[in-house]
PDB file of C-alpha atoms in Angstrom:
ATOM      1  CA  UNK Y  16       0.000   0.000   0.000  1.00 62.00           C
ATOM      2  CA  UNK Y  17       2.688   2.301   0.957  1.00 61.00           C
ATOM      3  CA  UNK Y  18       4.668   1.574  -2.336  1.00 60.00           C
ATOM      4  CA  UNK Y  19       1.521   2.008  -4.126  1.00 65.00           C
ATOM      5  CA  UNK Y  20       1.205   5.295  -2.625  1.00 70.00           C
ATOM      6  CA  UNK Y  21       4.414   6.113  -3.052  1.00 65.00           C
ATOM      7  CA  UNK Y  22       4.720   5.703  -6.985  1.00 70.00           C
ATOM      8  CA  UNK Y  23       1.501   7.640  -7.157  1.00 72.00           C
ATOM      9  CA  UNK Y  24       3.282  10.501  -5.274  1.00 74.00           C
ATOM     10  CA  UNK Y  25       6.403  10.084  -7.733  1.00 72.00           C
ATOM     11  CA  UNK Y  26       4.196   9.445 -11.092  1.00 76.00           C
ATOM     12  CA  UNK Y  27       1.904  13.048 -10.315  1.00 74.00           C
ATOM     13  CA  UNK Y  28       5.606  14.703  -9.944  1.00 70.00           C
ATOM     14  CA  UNK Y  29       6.624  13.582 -12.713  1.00 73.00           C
ATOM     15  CA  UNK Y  30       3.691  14.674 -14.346  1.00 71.00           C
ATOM     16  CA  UNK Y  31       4.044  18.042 -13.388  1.00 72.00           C
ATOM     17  CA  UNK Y  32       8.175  18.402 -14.211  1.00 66.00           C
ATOM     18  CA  UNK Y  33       7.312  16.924 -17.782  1.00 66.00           C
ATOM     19  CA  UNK Y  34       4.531  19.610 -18.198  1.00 68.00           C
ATOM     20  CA  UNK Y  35       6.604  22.471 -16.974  1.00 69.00           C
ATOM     21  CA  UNK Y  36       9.828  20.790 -18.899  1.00 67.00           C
ATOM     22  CA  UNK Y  37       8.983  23.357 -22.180  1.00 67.00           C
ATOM     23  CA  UNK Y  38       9.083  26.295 -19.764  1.00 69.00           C
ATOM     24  CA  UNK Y  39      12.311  25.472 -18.143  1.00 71.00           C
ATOM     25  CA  UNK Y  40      13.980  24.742 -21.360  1.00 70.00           C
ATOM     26  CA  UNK Y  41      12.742  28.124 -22.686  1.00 70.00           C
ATOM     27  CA  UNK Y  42      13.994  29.879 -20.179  1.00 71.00           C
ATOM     28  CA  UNK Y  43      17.234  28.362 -20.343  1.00 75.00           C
ATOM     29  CA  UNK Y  44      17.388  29.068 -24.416  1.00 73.00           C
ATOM     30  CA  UNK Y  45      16.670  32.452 -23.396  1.00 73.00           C
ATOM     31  CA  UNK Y  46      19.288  32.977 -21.043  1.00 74.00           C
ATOM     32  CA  UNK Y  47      22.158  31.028 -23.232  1.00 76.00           C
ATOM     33  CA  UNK Y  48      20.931  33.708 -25.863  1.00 72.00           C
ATOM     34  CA  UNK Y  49      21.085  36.588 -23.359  1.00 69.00           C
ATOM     35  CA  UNK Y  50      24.108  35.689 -22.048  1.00 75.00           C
ATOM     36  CA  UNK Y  51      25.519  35.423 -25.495  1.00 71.00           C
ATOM     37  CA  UNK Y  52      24.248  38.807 -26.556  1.00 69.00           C
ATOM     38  CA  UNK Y  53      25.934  40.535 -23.328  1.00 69.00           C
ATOM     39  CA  UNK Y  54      29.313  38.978 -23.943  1.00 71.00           C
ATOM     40  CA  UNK Y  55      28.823  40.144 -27.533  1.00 67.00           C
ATOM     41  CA  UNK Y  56      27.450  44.051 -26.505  1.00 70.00           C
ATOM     42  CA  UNK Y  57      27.356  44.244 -23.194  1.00 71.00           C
ATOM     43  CA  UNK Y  58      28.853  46.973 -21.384  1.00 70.00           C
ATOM     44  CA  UNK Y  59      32.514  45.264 -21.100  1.00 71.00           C
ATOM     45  CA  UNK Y  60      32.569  44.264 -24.129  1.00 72.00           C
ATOM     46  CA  UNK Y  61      34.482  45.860 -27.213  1.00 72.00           C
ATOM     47  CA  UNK Y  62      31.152  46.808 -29.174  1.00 68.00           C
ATOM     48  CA  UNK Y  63      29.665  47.821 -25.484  1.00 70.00           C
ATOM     49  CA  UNK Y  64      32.185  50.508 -24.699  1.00 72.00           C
ATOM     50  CA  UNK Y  65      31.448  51.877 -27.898  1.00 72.00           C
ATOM     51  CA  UNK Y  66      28.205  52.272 -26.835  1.00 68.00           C
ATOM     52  CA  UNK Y  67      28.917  53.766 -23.541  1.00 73.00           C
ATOM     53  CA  UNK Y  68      31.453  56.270 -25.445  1.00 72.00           C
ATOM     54  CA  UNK Y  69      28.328  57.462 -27.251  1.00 66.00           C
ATOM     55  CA  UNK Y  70      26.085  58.232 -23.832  1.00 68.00           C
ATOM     56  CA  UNK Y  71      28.974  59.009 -21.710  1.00 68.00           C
ATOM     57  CA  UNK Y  72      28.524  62.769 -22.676  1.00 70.00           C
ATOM     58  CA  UNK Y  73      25.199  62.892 -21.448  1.00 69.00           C
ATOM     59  CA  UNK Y  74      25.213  60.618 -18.397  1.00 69.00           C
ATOM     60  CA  UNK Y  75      28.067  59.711 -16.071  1.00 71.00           C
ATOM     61  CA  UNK Y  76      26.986  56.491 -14.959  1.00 73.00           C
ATOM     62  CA  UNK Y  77      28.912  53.836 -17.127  1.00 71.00           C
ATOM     63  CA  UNK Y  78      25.756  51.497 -17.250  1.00 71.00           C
ATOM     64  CA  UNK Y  79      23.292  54.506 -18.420  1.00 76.00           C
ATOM     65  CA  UNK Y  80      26.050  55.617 -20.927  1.00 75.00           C
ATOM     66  CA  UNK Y  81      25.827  52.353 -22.436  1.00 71.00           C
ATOM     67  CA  UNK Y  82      22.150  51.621 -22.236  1.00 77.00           C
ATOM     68  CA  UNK Y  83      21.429  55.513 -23.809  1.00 76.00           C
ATOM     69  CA  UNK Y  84      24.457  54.510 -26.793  1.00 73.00           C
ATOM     70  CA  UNK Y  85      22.529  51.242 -27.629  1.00 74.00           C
ATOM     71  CA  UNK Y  86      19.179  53.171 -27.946  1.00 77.00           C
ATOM     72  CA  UNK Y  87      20.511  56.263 -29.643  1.00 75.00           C
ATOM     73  CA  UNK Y  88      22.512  53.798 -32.059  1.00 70.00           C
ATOM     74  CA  UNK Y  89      18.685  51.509 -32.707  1.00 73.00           C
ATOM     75  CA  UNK Y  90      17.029  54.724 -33.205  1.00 79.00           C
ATOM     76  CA  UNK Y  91      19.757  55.517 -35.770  1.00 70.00           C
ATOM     77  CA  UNK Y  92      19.348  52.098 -37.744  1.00 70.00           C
ATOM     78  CA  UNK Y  93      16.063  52.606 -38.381  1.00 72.00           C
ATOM     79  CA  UNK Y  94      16.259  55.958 -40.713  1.00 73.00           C
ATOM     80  CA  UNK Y  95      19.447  53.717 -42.190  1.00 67.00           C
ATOM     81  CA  UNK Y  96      16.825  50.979 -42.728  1.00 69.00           C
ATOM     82  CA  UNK Y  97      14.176  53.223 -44.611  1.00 69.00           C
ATOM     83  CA  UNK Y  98      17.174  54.478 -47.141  1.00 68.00           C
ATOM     84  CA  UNK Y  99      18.267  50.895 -47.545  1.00 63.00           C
ATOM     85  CA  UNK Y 100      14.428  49.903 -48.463  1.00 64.00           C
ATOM     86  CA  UNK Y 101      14.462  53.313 -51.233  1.00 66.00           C
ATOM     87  CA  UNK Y 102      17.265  51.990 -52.788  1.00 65.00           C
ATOM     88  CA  UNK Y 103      20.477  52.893 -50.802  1.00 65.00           C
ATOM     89  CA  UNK Y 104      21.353  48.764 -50.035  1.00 64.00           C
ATOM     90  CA  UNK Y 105      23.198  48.741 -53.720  1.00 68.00           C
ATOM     91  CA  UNK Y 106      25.939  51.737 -53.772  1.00 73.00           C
ATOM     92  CA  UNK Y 107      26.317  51.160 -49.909  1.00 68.00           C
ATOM     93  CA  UNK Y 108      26.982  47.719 -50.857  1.00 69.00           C
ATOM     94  CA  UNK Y 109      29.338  48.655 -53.537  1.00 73.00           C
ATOM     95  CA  UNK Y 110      30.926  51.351 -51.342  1.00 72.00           C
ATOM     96  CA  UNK Y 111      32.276  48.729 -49.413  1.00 71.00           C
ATOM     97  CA  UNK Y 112      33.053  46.285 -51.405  1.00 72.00           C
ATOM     98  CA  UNK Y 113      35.692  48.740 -53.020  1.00 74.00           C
ATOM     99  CA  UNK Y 114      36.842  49.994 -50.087  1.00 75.00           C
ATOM    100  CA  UNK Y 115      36.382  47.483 -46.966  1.00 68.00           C
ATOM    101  CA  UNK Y 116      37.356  44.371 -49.129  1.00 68.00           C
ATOM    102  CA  UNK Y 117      40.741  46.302 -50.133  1.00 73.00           C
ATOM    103  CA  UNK Y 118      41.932  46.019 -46.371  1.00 76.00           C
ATOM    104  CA  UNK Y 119      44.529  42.865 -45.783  1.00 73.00           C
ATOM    105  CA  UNK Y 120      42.694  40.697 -43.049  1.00 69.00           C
ATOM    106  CA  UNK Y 121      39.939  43.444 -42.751  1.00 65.00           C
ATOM    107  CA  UNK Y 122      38.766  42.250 -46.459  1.00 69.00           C
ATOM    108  CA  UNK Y 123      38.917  39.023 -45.747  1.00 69.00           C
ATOM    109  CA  UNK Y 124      36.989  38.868 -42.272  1.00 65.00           C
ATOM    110  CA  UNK Y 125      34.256  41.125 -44.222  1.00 65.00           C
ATOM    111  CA  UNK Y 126      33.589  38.685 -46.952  1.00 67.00           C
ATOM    112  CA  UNK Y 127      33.018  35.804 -44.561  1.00 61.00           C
ATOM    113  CA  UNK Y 128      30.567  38.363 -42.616  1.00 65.00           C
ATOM    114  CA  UNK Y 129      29.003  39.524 -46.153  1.00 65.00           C
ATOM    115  CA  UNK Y 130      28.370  35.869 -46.851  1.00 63.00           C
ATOM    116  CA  UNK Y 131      26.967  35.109 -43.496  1.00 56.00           C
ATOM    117  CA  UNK Y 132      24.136  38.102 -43.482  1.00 60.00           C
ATOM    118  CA  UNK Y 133      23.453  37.000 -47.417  1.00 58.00           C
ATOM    119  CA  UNK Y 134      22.711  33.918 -45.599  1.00 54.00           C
ATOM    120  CA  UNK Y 135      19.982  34.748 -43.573  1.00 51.00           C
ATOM    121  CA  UNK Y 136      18.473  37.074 -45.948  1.00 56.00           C
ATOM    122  CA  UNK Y 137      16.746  34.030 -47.816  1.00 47.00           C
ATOM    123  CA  UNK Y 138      14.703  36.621 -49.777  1.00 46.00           C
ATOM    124  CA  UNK Y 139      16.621  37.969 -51.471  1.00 46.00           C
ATOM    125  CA  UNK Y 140      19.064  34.585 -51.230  1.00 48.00           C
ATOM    126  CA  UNK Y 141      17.660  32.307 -54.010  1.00 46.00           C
ATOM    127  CA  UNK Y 142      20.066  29.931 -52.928  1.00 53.00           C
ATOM    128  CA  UNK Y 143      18.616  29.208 -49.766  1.00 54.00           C
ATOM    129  CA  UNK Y 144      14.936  30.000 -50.796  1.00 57.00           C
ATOM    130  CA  UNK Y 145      15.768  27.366 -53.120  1.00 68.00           C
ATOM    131  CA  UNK Y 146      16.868  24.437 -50.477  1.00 80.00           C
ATOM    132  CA  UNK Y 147      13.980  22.100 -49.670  1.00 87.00           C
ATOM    133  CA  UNK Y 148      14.202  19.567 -46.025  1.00 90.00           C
ATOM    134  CA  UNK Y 149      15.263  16.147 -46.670  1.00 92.00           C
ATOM    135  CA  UNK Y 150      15.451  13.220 -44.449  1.00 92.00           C
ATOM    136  CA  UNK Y 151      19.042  11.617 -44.575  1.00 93.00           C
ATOM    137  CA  UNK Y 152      19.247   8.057 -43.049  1.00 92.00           C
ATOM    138  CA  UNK Y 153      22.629   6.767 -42.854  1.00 90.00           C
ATOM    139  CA  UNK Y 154      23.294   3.610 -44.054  1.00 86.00           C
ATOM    140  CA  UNK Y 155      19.986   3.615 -45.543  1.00 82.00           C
ATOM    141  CA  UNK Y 156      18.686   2.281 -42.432  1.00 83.00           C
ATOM    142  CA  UNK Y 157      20.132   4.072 -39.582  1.00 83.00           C
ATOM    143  CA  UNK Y 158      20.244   7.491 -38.325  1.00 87.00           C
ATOM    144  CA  UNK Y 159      17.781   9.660 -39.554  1.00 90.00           C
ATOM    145  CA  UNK Y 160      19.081  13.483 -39.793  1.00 90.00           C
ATOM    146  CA  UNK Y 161      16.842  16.314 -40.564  1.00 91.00           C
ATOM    147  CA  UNK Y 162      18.976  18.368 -43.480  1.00 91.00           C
ATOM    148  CA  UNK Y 163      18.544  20.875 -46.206  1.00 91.00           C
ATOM    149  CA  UNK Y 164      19.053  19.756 -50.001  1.00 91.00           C
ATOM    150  CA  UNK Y 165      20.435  22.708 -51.799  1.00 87.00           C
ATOM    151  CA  UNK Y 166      20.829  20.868 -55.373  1.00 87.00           C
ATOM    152  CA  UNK Y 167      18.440  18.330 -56.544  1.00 88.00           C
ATOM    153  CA  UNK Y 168      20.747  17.291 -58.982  1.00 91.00           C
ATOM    154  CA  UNK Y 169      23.137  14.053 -58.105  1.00 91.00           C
ATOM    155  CA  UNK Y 170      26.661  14.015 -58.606  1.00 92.00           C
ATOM    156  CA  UNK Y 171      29.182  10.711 -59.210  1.00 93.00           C
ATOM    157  CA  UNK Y 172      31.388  10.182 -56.142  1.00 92.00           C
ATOM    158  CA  UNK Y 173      33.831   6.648 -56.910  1.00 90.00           C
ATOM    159  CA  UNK Y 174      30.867   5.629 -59.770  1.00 91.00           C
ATOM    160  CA  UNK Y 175      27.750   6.509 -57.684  1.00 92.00           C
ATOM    161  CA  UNK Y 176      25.537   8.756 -57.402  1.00 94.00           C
ATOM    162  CA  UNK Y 177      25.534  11.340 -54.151  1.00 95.00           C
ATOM    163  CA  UNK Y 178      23.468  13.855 -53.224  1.00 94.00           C
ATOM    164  CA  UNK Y 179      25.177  17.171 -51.850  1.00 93.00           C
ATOM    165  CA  UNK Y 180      23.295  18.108 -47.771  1.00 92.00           C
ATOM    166  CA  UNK Y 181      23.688  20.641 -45.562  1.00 90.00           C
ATOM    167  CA  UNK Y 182      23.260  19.272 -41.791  1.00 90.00           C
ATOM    168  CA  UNK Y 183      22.958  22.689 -39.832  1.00 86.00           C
ATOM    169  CA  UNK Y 184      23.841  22.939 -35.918  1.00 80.00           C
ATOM    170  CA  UNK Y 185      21.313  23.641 -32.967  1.00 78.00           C
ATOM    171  CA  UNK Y 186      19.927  26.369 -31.990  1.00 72.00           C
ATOM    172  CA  UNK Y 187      21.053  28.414 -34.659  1.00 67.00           C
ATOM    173  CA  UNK Y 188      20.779  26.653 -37.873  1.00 66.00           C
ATOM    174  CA  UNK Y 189      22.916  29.199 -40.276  1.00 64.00           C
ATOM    175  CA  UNK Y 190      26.243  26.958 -39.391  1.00 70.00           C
ATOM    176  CA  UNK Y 191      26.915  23.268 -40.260  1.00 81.00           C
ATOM    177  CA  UNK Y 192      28.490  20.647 -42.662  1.00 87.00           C
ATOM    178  CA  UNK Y 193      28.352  19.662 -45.440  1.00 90.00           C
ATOM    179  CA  UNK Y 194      28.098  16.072 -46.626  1.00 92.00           C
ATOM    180  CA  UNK Y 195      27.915  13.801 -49.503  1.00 95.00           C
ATOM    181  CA  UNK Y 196      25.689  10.887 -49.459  1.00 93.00           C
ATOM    182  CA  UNK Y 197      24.012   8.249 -51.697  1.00 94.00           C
ATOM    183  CA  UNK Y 198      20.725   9.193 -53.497  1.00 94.00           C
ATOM    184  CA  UNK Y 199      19.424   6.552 -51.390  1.00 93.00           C
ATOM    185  CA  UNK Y 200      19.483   7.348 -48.439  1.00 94.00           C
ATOM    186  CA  UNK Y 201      18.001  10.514 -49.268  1.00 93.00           C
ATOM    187  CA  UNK Y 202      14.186  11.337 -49.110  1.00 93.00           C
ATOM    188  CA  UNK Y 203      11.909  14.328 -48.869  1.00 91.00           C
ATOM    189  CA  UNK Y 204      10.688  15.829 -45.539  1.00 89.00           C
ATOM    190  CA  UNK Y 205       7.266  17.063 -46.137  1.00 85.00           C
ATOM    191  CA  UNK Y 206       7.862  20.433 -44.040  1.00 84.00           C
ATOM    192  CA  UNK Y 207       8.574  23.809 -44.974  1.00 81.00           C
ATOM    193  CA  UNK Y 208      11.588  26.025 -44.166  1.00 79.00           C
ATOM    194  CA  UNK Y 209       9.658  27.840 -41.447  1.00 77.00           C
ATOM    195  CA  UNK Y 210       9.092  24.309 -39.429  1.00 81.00           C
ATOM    196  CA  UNK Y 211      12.849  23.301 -40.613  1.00 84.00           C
ATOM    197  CA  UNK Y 212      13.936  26.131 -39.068  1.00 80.00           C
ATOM    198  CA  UNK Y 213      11.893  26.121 -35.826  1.00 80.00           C
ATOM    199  CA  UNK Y 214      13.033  22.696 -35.269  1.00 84.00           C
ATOM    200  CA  UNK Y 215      16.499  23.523 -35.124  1.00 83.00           C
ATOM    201  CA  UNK Y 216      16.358  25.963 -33.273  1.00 78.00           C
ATOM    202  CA  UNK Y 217      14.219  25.020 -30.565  1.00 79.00           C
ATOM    203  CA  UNK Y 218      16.649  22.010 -30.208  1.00 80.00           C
ATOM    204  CA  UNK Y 219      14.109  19.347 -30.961  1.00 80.00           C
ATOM    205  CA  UNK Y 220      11.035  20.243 -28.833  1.00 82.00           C
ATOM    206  CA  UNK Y 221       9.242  21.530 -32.194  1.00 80.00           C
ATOM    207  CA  UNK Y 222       8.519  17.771 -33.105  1.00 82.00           C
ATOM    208  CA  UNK Y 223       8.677  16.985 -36.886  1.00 80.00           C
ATOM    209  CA  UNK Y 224       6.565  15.602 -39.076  1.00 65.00           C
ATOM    210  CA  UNK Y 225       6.768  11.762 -39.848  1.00 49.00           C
ATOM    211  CA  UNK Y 226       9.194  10.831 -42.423  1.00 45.00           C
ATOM    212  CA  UNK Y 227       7.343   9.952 -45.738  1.00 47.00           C
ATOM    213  CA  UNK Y 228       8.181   6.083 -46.770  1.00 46.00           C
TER     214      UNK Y 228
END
């Protein structure tokens, strides 16, 4: 009787952790991405004391400096946004290209960073637009990995045919590897990009859809 009541008592905790389990692991994705951001702007940072440089004349506490930079420099981005959306995005982009991309090591690291935002502009990327979800099971059998088919078009690897995948990382789905498999083991994932995406970067608690046999 006393076990009996005492796997009741565990099996209603249980219950209750499992239901609160999205919550927590929310939170926790929110945090990693908070803590991210303030390593990446905060006020000790590099780009942060930028942004303190801009509020210091105004306030004299360091974090009011920064917080009043940050907002001056968003309220700044958006008149930049409203040119770039009248036609400015071109010659700025061409500006830089001819001067930025002229710089030893400063051209370089601005390519990569060029590439990257091209990346996860998919509207105007018809690259990306283009990729469609594919389920890749390894082996033919085996693991089964969620991944993005960017060519539908096989190539010959050794005399057989291989189909070029992108397998991106968790939670943010922009990095990854690329991999050459057989046709195969290759089939479509009846999703679109916006479920792809959420999938990836909720870790796996966005559940996909069945893989079609």
């Amino acid at each position: 009787m006393l076990k009996r009541s005492v796997n009741s008592i565990a099996t209603t905790w249980l219950a209750g952790l499992l239901a609160l389990l999205p919550l927590a692991l929310s939170l926790a994705l929110l945090g990693w991405v908070v803590s991210l951001l303030n390593g990446l702007i905060g006020p000790s940072s590099t780009v942060g004391k930028l942004f303190t440089g801009l509020g210091q004349p105004f306030v004299s506490s360091q974090e009011l400096a920064w917080l009043l930079g940050t907002v001056a420099l968003v309220i700044a981005l958006y008149p930049l946004g409203l040119a770039v959306q009248l036609g400015l995005k071109g010659p700025l982009h061409r500006l830089f290209d001819r001067t930025l991309r002229r710089i030893p090591l400063l051209g370089n690291l601005y390519g990569l960073a060029d590439r990257f935002v091209g990346l996860l502009d998919q509207q105007e990327n018809a690259d990306v637009a283009a990729m469609s979800p594919v389920w890749c099971f390894f082996g033919g059998d085996g693991a089964a990995v969620l991944a993005l088919l960017p060519n539908p078009q096989p190539i010959e690897i050794d005399g057989r045919a291989h189909f070029a995948i992108l397998v991106p990382t968790a939670p943010v789905p922009v990095g990854g590897g690329l991999l050459y498999v057989p046709v195969e083991w290759v089939k479509p994932a009846e999703m679109g990009m916006d479920r792809f995406t959420s999938i990836y970067v909720s870790m796996g608690i966005t559940p996909p859809s069945a893989p079609k046999e």
